[in-house]
């Protein structure tokens, strides 16, 4: 599957898209949401995104896909300084099923094999997937952090990939929406942020309101969409909610 990534400032998000357009069809349709310009289009190849395992992610770490993910990271980091601390990125999707989790995991692996210290966090508390991708225990994780006053120091689990640690979703909870809406994920991770160059949060499957909430305070948000599948109205709503939370540094990834 090919994807085009365009960086767009959410800033003054407008809803000029035709109300009759129910699905994402063209980059122009997405541009009409906020009127911003395409800063850096990328072609990203995601193989078998719906059936990714660690072996697939490892293969991608040396592929053209990985090269373009490194270009994405460079673009997102363009205005950052070495003193800025860990670079926090939330990755989610609109109608992308599990593909956005694959991109989040692959982005984390790509940064790790480049030599950066990376923390990958599974914020998809309703349908967590990262623990199975990396063969990790899911007994404790983000849900346990958000549901307590305990520090996050013991939650990152080492993986077989050097420089990459994962905080899994954790204990299954029925009130995950309440946990994510009342706690600032980035704030709870701050005590360990100094040990990492990148903190990548997989927010796949979350509704726009929860995505906006957990994105508060992060450096970048990347939203994956599928041509002819993703709802343009949901994307508009997502952009508005991100803007309301003060998140103005978003990008859109079109997966074809």
Tab-separated table of C-alpha atoms in Angstrom:
chain	number	residue	atom	x	y	z
A	1	UNK	CA	0.000	0.000	0.000
A	2	UNK	CA	1.312	3.415	-0.871
A	3	UNK	CA	0.795	6.432	1.282
A	4	UNK	CA	1.425	10.134	0.886
A	5	UNK	CA	2.263	12.153	3.935
A	6	UNK	CA	1.631	15.888	4.066
A	7	UNK	CA	2.565	18.087	6.996
A	8	UNK	CA	-0.215	20.559	7.807
A	9	UNK	CA	-0.551	23.157	10.544
A	10	UNK	CA	-3.909	22.682	12.241
A	11	UNK	CA	-3.995	26.225	13.649
A	12	UNK	CA	-7.196	27.810	12.386
A	13	UNK	CA	-8.924	24.669	11.231
A	14	UNK	CA	-11.868	25.409	8.956
A	15	UNK	CA	-14.531	23.091	7.597
A	16	UNK	CA	-14.673	24.167	3.981
A	17	UNK	CA	-14.856	20.600	2.668
A	18	UNK	CA	-18.043	19.756	0.783
A	19	UNK	CA	-20.520	18.242	3.268
A	20	UNK	CA	-21.467	15.652	0.659
A	21	UNK	CA	-17.957	14.205	0.694
A	22	UNK	CA	-18.139	11.303	3.144
A	23	UNK	CA	-14.775	9.727	2.419
A	24	UNK	CA	-11.200	10.825	1.923
A	25	UNK	CA	-10.609	10.710	-1.827
A	26	UNK	CA	-7.764	13.064	-2.735
A	27	UNK	CA	-5.064	15.131	-1.021
A	28	UNK	CA	-6.953	18.200	-2.264
A	29	UNK	CA	-9.997	17.132	-0.256
A	30	UNK	CA	-7.851	16.935	2.869
A	31	UNK	CA	-6.235	20.284	2.129
A	32	UNK	CA	-9.708	21.816	2.039
A	33	UNK	CA	-10.191	20.993	5.720
A	34	UNK	CA	-7.766	23.577	6.995
A	35	UNK	CA	-6.501	25.327	3.881
A	36	UNK	CA	-2.882	24.620	4.737
A	37	UNK	CA	-0.171	23.769	2.272
A	38	UNK	CA	1.551	20.449	1.725
A	39	UNK	CA	5.023	20.940	3.199
A	40	UNK	CA	6.642	17.584	2.452
A	41	UNK	CA	4.840	14.842	0.512
A	42	UNK	CA	6.283	11.376	1.066
A	43	UNK	CA	5.613	8.005	-0.530
A	44	UNK	CA	5.514	5.394	2.237
A	45	UNK	CA	5.260	1.667	1.526
A	46	UNK	CA	3.488	-0.338	4.213
A	47	UNK	CA	3.593	-4.084	3.442
A	48	UNK	CA	0.828	-6.282	4.859
A	49	UNK	CA	-0.018	-3.623	7.406
A	50	UNK	CA	-2.938	-5.573	8.807
A	51	UNK	CA	-0.830	-8.625	9.663
A	52	UNK	CA	2.349	-7.132	11.058
A	53	UNK	CA	4.586	-9.048	13.415
A	54	UNK	CA	7.982	-8.176	14.832
A	55	UNK	CA	9.677	-9.921	11.880
A	56	UNK	CA	7.858	-7.638	9.451
A	57	UNK	CA	8.806	-4.562	11.440
A	58	UNK	CA	12.431	-5.718	11.529
A	59	UNK	CA	12.434	-6.117	7.724
A	60	UNK	CA	11.018	-2.653	7.341
A	61	UNK	CA	13.848	-1.203	9.417
A	62	UNK	CA	16.120	-1.605	6.383
A	63	UNK	CA	13.575	-0.858	3.659
A	64	UNK	CA	12.591	2.181	1.639
A	65	UNK	CA	9.696	2.454	4.078
A	66	UNK	CA	12.220	2.958	6.896
A	67	UNK	CA	14.148	5.516	4.855
A	68	UNK	CA	11.003	7.541	4.381
A	69	UNK	CA	10.055	7.203	8.027
A	70	UNK	CA	13.473	8.664	8.861
A	71	UNK	CA	12.662	11.542	6.510
A	72	UNK	CA	9.382	11.973	8.382
A	73	UNK	CA	11.183	12.112	11.725
A	74	UNK	CA	13.659	14.629	10.321
A	75	UNK	CA	10.782	16.805	9.125
A	76	UNK	CA	8.976	16.623	12.450
A	77	UNK	CA	12.216	17.449	14.264
A	78	UNK	CA	13.249	20.290	11.952
A	79	UNK	CA	12.703	23.110	14.452
A	80	UNK	CA	13.768	21.265	17.596
A	81	UNK	CA	17.011	21.755	19.485
A	82	UNK	CA	19.114	19.229	21.376
A	83	UNK	CA	17.987	20.882	24.615
A	84	UNK	CA	14.289	20.365	23.890
A	85	UNK	CA	14.188	16.953	25.584
A	86	UNK	CA	12.382	13.851	24.382
A	87	UNK	CA	10.451	14.375	21.148
A	88	UNK	CA	6.875	13.210	21.743
A	89	UNK	CA	4.783	11.979	18.792
A	90	UNK	CA	1.224	10.640	18.873
A	91	UNK	CA	0.158	8.436	15.983
A	92	UNK	CA	-3.471	7.578	15.302
A	93	UNK	CA	-5.808	6.936	12.390
A	94	UNK	CA	-9.270	7.543	10.974
A	95	UNK	CA	-10.719	4.335	9.542
A	96	UNK	CA	-7.299	2.668	9.272
A	97	UNK	CA	-7.981	-0.442	11.380
A	98	UNK	CA	-4.621	-1.723	12.655
A	99	UNK	CA	-2.445	-0.053	10.019
A	100	UNK	CA	-1.697	2.981	12.175
A	101	UNK	CA	-0.373	0.712	14.954
A	102	UNK	CA	1.984	-0.845	12.419
A	103	UNK	CA	3.223	2.583	11.367
A	104	UNK	CA	3.721	3.610	15.014
A	105	UNK	CA	5.685	0.443	15.777
A	106	UNK	CA	7.733	0.724	12.588
A	107	UNK	CA	8.488	4.383	13.291
A	108	UNK	CA	9.736	3.432	16.753
A	109	UNK	CA	11.906	0.603	15.386
A	110	UNK	CA	13.315	2.846	12.659
A	111	UNK	CA	14.358	5.470	15.218
A	112	UNK	CA	15.821	2.797	17.519
A	113	UNK	CA	17.972	1.096	14.877
A	114	UNK	CA	19.236	4.551	13.894
A	115	UNK	CA	20.692	4.820	17.384
A	116	UNK	CA	18.090	6.845	19.260
A	117	UNK	CA	16.649	5.794	22.605
A	118	UNK	CA	12.936	5.233	21.977
A	119	UNK	CA	9.926	4.625	24.211
A	120	UNK	CA	6.837	3.237	22.449
A	121	UNK	CA	3.573	3.518	24.418
A	122	UNK	CA	0.344	1.615	23.723
A	123	UNK	CA	-2.552	4.004	24.440
A	124	UNK	CA	-5.104	1.829	22.646
A	125	UNK	CA	-6.541	0.552	25.904
A	126	UNK	CA	-9.619	-0.995	24.296
A	127	UNK	CA	-7.760	-3.115	21.717
A	128	UNK	CA	-4.059	-3.162	22.647
A	129	UNK	CA	-1.700	-4.708	20.126
A	130	UNK	CA	1.887	-3.683	20.779
A	131	UNK	CA	2.514	-6.350	23.432
A	132	UNK	CA	1.724	-9.109	20.942
A	133	UNK	CA	3.826	-7.458	18.226
A	134	UNK	CA	6.905	-7.471	20.432
A	135	UNK	CA	6.174	-10.599	22.484
A	136	UNK	CA	5.821	-8.768	25.795
A	137	UNK	CA	3.759	-9.329	28.941
A	138	UNK	CA	0.741	-7.054	29.276
A	139	UNK	CA	0.150	-7.432	33.010
A	140	UNK	CA	1.073	-3.851	33.847
A	141	UNK	CA	1.199	-0.788	31.650
A	142	UNK	CA	-0.375	2.540	30.801
A	143	UNK	CA	-3.777	1.803	32.334
A	144	UNK	CA	-2.101	0.982	35.657
A	145	UNK	CA	-0.080	4.207	35.481
A	146	UNK	CA	-3.142	6.352	34.786
A	147	UNK	CA	-5.184	4.609	37.475
A	148	UNK	CA	-2.663	5.224	40.248
A	149	UNK	CA	-0.225	7.761	41.614
A	150	UNK	CA	2.719	5.433	41.053
A	151	UNK	CA	5.646	6.670	38.940
A	152	UNK	CA	6.235	5.116	35.499
A	153	UNK	CA	9.825	4.038	36.160
A	154	UNK	CA	9.165	0.273	36.244
A	155	UNK	CA	6.768	0.134	33.296
A	156	UNK	CA	9.059	0.281	30.225
A	157	UNK	CA	9.914	-3.216	29.005
A	158	UNK	CA	13.057	-3.878	27.004
A	159	UNK	CA	12.557	-5.471	23.600
A	160	UNK	CA	14.776	-7.615	21.414
A	161	UNK	CA	15.485	-4.469	19.399
A	162	UNK	CA	18.331	-2.418	20.913
A	163	UNK	CA	17.380	1.071	22.130
A	164	UNK	CA	13.631	0.320	22.054
A	165	UNK	CA	11.448	-0.016	25.163
A	166	UNK	CA	7.677	-0.426	25.261
A	167	UNK	CA	5.026	0.505	27.789
A	168	UNK	CA	2.155	-1.857	27.061
A	169	UNK	CA	-1.511	-0.998	27.532
A	170	UNK	CA	-1.644	-2.845	30.851
A	171	UNK	CA	-4.522	-4.256	32.838
A	172	UNK	CA	-7.850	-4.405	31.030
A	173	UNK	CA	-10.166	-1.734	32.410
A	174	UNK	CA	-13.769	-0.874	31.622
A	175	UNK	CA	-13.304	2.848	32.285
A	176	UNK	CA	-10.403	3.396	29.887
A	177	UNK	CA	-12.109	6.443	28.351
A	178	UNK	CA	-12.325	8.054	31.768
A	179	UNK	CA	-8.674	7.287	32.489
A	180	UNK	CA	-7.478	8.760	29.208
A	181	UNK	CA	-9.693	11.847	29.442
A	182	UNK	CA	-8.801	12.876	32.984
A	183	UNK	CA	-5.056	12.185	32.870
A	184	UNK	CA	-2.477	13.832	30.628
A	185	UNK	CA	-0.462	10.923	29.281
A	186	UNK	CA	2.577	13.029	28.447
A	187	UNK	CA	2.581	14.539	31.930
A	188	UNK	CA	2.549	11.090	33.552
A	189	UNK	CA	5.499	10.028	31.370
A	190	UNK	CA	7.584	13.126	32.171
A	191	UNK	CA	9.525	11.493	35.064
A	192	UNK	CA	11.202	9.073	32.631
A	193	UNK	CA	11.252	11.280	29.517
A	194	UNK	CA	14.871	12.270	30.097
A	195	UNK	CA	16.021	8.718	29.361
A	196	UNK	CA	14.662	8.804	25.798
A	197	UNK	CA	15.158	10.745	22.589
A	198	UNK	CA	11.683	9.863	21.269
A	199	UNK	CA	8.418	8.967	22.952
A	200	UNK	CA	5.983	7.548	20.386
A	201	UNK	CA	2.401	7.000	21.533
A	202	UNK	CA	0.187	4.626	19.576
A	203	UNK	CA	-3.342	6.042	19.881
A	204	UNK	CA	-4.883	3.840	17.206
A	205	UNK	CA	-8.579	3.138	17.627
A	206	UNK	CA	-9.282	6.050	19.942
A	207	UNK	CA	-12.230	8.365	19.165
A	208	UNK	CA	-11.343	11.966	18.254
A	209	UNK	CA	-12.176	13.337	21.709
A	210	UNK	CA	-9.773	10.953	23.460
A	211	UNK	CA	-7.103	11.423	20.794
A	212	UNK	CA	-7.252	15.174	21.329
A	213	UNK	CA	-7.031	14.737	25.079
A	214	UNK	CA	-3.963	12.490	25.119
A	215	UNK	CA	-2.297	14.656	22.455
A	216	UNK	CA	-2.302	17.698	24.723
A	217	UNK	CA	1.261	18.846	25.275
A	218	UNK	CA	2.931	16.560	22.721
A	219	UNK	CA	5.218	17.848	19.983
A	220	UNK	CA	3.527	16.253	16.953
A	221	UNK	CA	0.432	14.282	15.982
A	222	UNK	CA	0.351	12.072	12.872
A	223	UNK	CA	-3.074	10.920	11.658
A	224	UNK	CA	-3.285	8.080	9.142
A	225	UNK	CA	-6.249	7.907	6.748
A	226	UNK	CA	-7.262	5.509	3.982
A	227	UNK	CA	-8.350	6.725	0.574
A	228	UNK	CA	-12.036	5.911	-0.123
A	229	UNK	CA	-12.431	4.552	3.420
A	230	UNK	CA	-11.763	7.229	6.033
A	231	UNK	CA	-14.523	9.717	6.774
A	232	UNK	CA	-13.682	13.302	5.889
A	233	UNK	CA	-16.167	14.464	8.534
A	234	UNK	CA	-14.395	12.468	11.234
A	235	UNK	CA	-11.091	13.894	10.075
A	236	UNK	CA	-12.530	17.422	10.248
A	237	UNK	CA	-13.833	16.770	13.759
A	238	UNK	CA	-10.475	15.362	14.806
A	239	UNK	CA	-8.645	18.445	13.535
A	240	UNK	CA	-11.046	20.771	15.341
A	241	UNK	CA	-10.682	18.907	18.627
A	242	UNK	CA	-6.892	18.878	18.332
A	243	UNK	CA	-6.952	22.623	17.749
A	244	UNK	CA	-9.205	23.099	20.782
A	245	UNK	CA	-6.626	21.239	22.893
A	246	UNK	CA	-3.887	23.561	21.631
A	247	UNK	CA	-2.314	20.959	19.322
A	248	UNK	CA	-1.205	22.848	16.205
A	249	UNK	CA	1.501	20.582	14.811
A	250	UNK	CA	-0.315	17.776	13.002
A	251	UNK	CA	0.303	15.813	9.832
A	252	UNK	CA	-1.836	13.492	7.732
A	253	UNK	CA	-0.721	10.156	6.278
A	254	UNK	CA	-2.793	8.861	3.357
A	255	UNK	CA	-2.625	5.074	3.066
A	256	UNK	CA	-3.731	3.793	-0.326
